[in-house]
Short mmCIF file of C-alpha atoms in Angstrom, two decimals:
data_model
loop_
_atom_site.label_atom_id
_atom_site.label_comp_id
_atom_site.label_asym_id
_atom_site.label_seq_id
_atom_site.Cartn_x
_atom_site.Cartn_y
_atom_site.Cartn_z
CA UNK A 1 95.44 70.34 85.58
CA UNK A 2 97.36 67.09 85.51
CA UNK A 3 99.61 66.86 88.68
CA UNK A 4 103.33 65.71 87.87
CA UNK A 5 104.92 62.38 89.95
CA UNK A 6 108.02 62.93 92.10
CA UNK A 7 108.52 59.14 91.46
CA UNK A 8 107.29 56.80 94.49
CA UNK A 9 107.86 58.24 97.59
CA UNK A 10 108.71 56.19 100.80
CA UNK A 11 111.03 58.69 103.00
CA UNK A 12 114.35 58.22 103.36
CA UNK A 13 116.25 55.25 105.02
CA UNK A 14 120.27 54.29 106.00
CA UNK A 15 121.01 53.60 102.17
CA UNK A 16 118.82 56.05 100.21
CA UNK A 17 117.29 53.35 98.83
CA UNK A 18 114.07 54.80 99.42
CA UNK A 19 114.78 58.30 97.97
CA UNK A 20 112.58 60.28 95.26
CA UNK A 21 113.86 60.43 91.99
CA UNK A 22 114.88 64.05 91.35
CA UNK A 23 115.52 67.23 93.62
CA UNK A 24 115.66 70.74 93.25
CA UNK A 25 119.39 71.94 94.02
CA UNK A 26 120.20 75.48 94.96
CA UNK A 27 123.06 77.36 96.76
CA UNK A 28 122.75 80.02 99.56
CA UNK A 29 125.48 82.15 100.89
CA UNK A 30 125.64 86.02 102.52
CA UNK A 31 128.50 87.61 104.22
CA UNK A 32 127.49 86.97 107.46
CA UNK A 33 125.52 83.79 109.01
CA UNK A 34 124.40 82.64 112.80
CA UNK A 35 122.33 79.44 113.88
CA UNK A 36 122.25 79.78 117.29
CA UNK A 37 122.70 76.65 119.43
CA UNK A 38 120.90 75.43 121.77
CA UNK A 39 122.61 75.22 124.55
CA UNK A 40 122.70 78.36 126.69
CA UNK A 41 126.41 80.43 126.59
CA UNK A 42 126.85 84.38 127.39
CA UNK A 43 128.88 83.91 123.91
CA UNK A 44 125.81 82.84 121.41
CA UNK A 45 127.23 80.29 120.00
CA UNK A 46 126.50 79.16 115.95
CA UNK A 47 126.36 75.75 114.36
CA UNK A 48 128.57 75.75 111.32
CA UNK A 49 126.67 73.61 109.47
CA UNK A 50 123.42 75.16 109.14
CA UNK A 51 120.79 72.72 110.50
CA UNK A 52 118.49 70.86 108.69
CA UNK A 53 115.04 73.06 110.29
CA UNK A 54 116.92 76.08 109.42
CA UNK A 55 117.12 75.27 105.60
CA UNK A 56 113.40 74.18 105.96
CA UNK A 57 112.77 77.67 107.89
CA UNK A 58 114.45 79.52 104.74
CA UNK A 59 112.28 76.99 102.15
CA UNK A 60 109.53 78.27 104.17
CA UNK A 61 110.43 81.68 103.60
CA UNK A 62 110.74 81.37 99.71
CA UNK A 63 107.28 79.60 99.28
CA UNK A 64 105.93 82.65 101.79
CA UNK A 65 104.67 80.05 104.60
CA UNK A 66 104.14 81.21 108.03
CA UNK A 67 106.14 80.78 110.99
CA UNK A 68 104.79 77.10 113.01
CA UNK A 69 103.15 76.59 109.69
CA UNK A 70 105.38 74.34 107.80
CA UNK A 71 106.86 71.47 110.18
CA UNK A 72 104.63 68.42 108.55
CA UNK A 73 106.06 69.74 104.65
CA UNK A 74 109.26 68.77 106.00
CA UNK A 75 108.75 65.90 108.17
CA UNK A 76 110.94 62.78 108.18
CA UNK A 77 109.10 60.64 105.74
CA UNK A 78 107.76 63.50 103.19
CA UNK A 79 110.85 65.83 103.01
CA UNK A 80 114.72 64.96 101.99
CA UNK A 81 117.96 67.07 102.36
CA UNK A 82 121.45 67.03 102.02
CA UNK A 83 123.54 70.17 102.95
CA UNK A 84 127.00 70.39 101.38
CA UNK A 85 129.21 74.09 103.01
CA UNK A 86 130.89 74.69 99.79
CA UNK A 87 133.14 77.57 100.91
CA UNK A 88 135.49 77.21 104.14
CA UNK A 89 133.46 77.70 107.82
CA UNK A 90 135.59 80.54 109.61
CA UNK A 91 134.02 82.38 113.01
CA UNK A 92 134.46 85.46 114.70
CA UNK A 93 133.21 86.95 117.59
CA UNK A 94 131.01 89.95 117.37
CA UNK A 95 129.94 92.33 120.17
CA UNK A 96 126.22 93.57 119.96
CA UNK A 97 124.29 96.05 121.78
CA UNK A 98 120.59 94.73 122.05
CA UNK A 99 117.45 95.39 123.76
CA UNK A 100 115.45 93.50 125.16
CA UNK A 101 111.75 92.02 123.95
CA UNK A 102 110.46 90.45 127.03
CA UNK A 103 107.00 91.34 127.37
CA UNK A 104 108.09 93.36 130.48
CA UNK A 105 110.57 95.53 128.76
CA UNK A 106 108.03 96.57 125.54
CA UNK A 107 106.03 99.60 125.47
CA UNK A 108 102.90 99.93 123.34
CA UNK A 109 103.06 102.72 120.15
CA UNK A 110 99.13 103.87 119.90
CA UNK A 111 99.35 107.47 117.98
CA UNK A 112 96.00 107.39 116.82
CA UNK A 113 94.18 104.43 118.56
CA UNK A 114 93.66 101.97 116.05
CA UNK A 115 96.29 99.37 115.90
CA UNK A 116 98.86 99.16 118.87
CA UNK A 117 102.34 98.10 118.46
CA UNK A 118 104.91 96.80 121.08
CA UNK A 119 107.73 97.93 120.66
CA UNK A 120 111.07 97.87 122.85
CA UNK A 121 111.84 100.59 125.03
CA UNK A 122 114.27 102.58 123.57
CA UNK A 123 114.82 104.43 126.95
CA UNK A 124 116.24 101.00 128.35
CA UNK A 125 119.80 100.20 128.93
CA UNK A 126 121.80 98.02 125.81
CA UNK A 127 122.83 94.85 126.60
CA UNK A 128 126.12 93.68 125.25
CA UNK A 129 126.58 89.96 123.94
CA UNK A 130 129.00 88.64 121.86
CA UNK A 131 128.01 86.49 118.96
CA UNK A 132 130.00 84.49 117.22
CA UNK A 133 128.90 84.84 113.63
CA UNK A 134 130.10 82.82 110.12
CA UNK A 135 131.78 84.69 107.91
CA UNK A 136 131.00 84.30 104.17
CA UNK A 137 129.26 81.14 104.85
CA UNK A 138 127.70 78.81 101.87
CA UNK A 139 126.22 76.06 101.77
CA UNK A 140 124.66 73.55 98.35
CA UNK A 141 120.94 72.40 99.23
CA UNK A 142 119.19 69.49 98.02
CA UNK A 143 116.14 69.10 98.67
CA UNK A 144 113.40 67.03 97.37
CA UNK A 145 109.70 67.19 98.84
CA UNK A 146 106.93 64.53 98.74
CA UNK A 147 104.01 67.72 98.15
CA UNK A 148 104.01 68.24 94.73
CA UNK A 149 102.21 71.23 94.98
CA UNK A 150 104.98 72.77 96.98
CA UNK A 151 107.70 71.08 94.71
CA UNK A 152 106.72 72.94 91.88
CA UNK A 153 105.92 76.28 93.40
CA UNK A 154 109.09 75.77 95.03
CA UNK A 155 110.90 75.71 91.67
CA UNK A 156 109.06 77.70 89.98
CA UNK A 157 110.58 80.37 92.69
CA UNK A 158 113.85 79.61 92.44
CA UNK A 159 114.48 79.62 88.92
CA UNK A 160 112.59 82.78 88.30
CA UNK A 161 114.79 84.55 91.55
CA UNK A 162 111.36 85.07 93.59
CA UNK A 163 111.43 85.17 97.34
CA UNK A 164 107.90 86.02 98.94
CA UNK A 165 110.48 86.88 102.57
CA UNK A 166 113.67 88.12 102.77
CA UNK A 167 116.03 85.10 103.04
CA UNK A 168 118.40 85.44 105.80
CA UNK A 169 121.37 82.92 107.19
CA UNK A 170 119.73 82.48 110.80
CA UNK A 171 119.27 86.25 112.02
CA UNK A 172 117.45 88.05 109.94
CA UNK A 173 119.95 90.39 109.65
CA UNK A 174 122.37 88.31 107.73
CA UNK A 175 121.00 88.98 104.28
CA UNK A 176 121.57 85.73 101.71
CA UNK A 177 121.56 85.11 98.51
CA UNK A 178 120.06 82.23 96.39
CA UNK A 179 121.41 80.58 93.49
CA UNK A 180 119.82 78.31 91.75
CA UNK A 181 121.27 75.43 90.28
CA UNK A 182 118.10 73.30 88.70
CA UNK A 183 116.43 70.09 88.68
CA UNK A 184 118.57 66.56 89.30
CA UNK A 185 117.38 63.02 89.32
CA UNK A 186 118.69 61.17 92.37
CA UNK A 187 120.91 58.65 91.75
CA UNK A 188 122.35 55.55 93.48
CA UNK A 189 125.76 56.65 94.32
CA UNK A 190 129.03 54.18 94.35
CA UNK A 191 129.08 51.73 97.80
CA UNK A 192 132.21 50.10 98.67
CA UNK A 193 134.27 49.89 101.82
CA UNK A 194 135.39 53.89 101.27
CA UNK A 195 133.36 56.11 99.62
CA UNK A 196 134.17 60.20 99.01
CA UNK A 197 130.85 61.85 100.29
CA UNK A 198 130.64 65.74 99.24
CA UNK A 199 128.19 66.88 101.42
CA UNK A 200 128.02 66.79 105.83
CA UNK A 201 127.60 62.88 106.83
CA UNK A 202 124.24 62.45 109.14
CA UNK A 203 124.68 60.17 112.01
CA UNK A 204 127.97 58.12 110.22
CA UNK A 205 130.69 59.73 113.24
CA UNK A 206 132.07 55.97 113.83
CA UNK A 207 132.01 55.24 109.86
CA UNK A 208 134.25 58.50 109.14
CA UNK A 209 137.92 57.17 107.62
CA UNK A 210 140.35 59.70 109.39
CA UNK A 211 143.45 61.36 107.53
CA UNK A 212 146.20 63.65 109.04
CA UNK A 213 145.86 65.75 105.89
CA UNK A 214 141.65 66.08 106.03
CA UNK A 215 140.01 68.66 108.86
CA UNK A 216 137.11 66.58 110.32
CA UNK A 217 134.47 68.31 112.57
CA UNK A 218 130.96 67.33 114.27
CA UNK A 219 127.99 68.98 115.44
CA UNK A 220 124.39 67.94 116.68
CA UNK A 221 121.64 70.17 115.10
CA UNK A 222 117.93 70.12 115.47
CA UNK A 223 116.78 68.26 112.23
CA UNK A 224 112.50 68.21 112.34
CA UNK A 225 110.12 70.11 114.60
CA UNK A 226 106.34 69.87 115.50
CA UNK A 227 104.00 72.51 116.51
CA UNK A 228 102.70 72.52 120.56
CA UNK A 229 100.80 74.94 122.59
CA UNK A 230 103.75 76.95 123.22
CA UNK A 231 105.00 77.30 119.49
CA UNK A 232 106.93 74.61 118.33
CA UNK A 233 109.20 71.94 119.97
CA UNK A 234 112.45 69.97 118.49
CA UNK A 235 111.74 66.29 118.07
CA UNK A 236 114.61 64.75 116.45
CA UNK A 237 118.37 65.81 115.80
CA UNK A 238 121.04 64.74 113.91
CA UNK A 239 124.87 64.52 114.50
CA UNK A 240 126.63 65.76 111.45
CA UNK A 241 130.04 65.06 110.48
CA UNK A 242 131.77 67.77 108.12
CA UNK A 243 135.17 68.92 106.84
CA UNK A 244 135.28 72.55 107.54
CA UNK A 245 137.61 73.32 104.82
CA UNK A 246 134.40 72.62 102.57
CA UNK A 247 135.80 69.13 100.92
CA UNK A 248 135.02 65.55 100.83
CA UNK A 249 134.90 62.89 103.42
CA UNK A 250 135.75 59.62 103.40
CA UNK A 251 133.10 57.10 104.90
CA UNK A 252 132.16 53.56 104.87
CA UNK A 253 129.30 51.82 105.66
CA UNK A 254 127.52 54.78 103.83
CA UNK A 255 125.75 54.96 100.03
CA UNK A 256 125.55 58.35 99.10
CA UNK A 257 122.82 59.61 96.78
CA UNK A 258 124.40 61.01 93.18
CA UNK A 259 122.86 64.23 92.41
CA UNK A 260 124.53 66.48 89.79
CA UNK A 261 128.19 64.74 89.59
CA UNK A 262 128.49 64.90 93.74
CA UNK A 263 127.80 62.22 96.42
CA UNK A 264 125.36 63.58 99.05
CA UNK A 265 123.86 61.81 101.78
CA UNK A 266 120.15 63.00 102.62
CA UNK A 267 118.10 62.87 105.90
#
């Protein structure tokens, strides 16, 4: 079978100039969302924006790749993504009663001798944390990935609705949906001293134009992860800036990609 070209493929650099030249586009949303950050809080905390190894966690998911499997698919110069919330990021804080799965605290279910599962102990004590959880969060993906193979089974999936796992916004109790949008070529989008970028702004916090009528927010993420001997480590984050009323920015010093009528920057 005759493989399809993405167009060349060089990664991604400050002006895009380096970007493929099309993407698959697809929005996910659910009722609930929460991306834990990583610093430690008895409130669990959530990114509003969800992070860039989250989105490749729930690509992951679609194609129905194993967890620690799928860190070089994304990597920094094989993988693009821009992340766009396209309905306003509002919180709340949520009391849970958990148990926990320490190793300690898990007892092993053996009825009949063949195959043991650990499973906590439900004779334990709850534990009570508050999360603070998104509430009808959505977000517009682009991605665009430098494995054809994946590329294509990775639209194939979305356009015919097909998840091999359950997508989920962070927890894997927070159901989502996926909508699917199609296939876009990537554009060079307008430069100038001010440009109107649609999606979150990666690493651009000193080139953001402030306004006293435009919200402006930012967040550090975890953007690309390797496997190590104890799982999988962060190697590189980036520093978002975002509107949280889900509109435009204004930026300089910044080309945008065009994809599908909207300026997006990728990373």
């Amino acid at each position: 079978m005759e493989q399809e070209s993405l167009g060349e493929w060089s990664g991604t650099d400050e002006t895009n100039s380096k970007l493929p030249d099309r993407c698959l586009s697809f929005t996910v949303r659910g009722p609930w969302g929460h991306f834990r950050r990583v610093e430690g809080n008895i409130v669990k905390q959530t990114y509003r924006i969800i992070p860039r190894t989250t989105v490749a966690g729930l690509i992951a998911a679609v194609l129905g790749i194993g967890r620690d499997q799928y860190y070089d698919l994304f990597g920094p110069d094989v993988s693009a993504i821009s992340i766009e919330p396209v309905a306003e990021l509002r919180t709340l804080n949520m009391p849970m009663n958990t148990l926990s799965t320490a190793d300690g605290d898990l007892q092993s279910l053996n009825p009949r001798g063949k195959i043991s599962v650990k499973i906590p102990d439900p004779g334990n004590l709850r534990q009570q944390h508050n999360y603070e959880v998104l509430v009808d969060p959505a977000y517009r993906i682009d991605v665009a990935l430098a494995a054809e193979d994946h590329y294509r089974r990775l639209r194939e999936a979305l356009a015919a609705g097909r998840s091999h796992y359950v997508p989920s916004l962070g927890l894997s109790e927070h159901l989502a949906q996926i909508e699917y949008h199609g296939e876009f070529e990537i554009e060079s989008g307008a430069s100038g001293k001010r440009v109107s970028v649609d999606s979150a702004v990666p690493d651009a916090v000193d080139d953001v134009i402030l306004s006293p009528n435009t919200r402006c927010q930012i967040e550090e993420s975890p953007a690309f992860m390797t496997t190590d001997s104890g799982g999988r480590t962060t190697t590189a984050f980036t520093a978002y800036t975002y509107n949280p009323d889900a509109r435009s920015l204004d930026v300089r010093n910044v080309k945008p990609a065009r994809v599908d009528g909207r300026n997006v920057v990728f990373v």
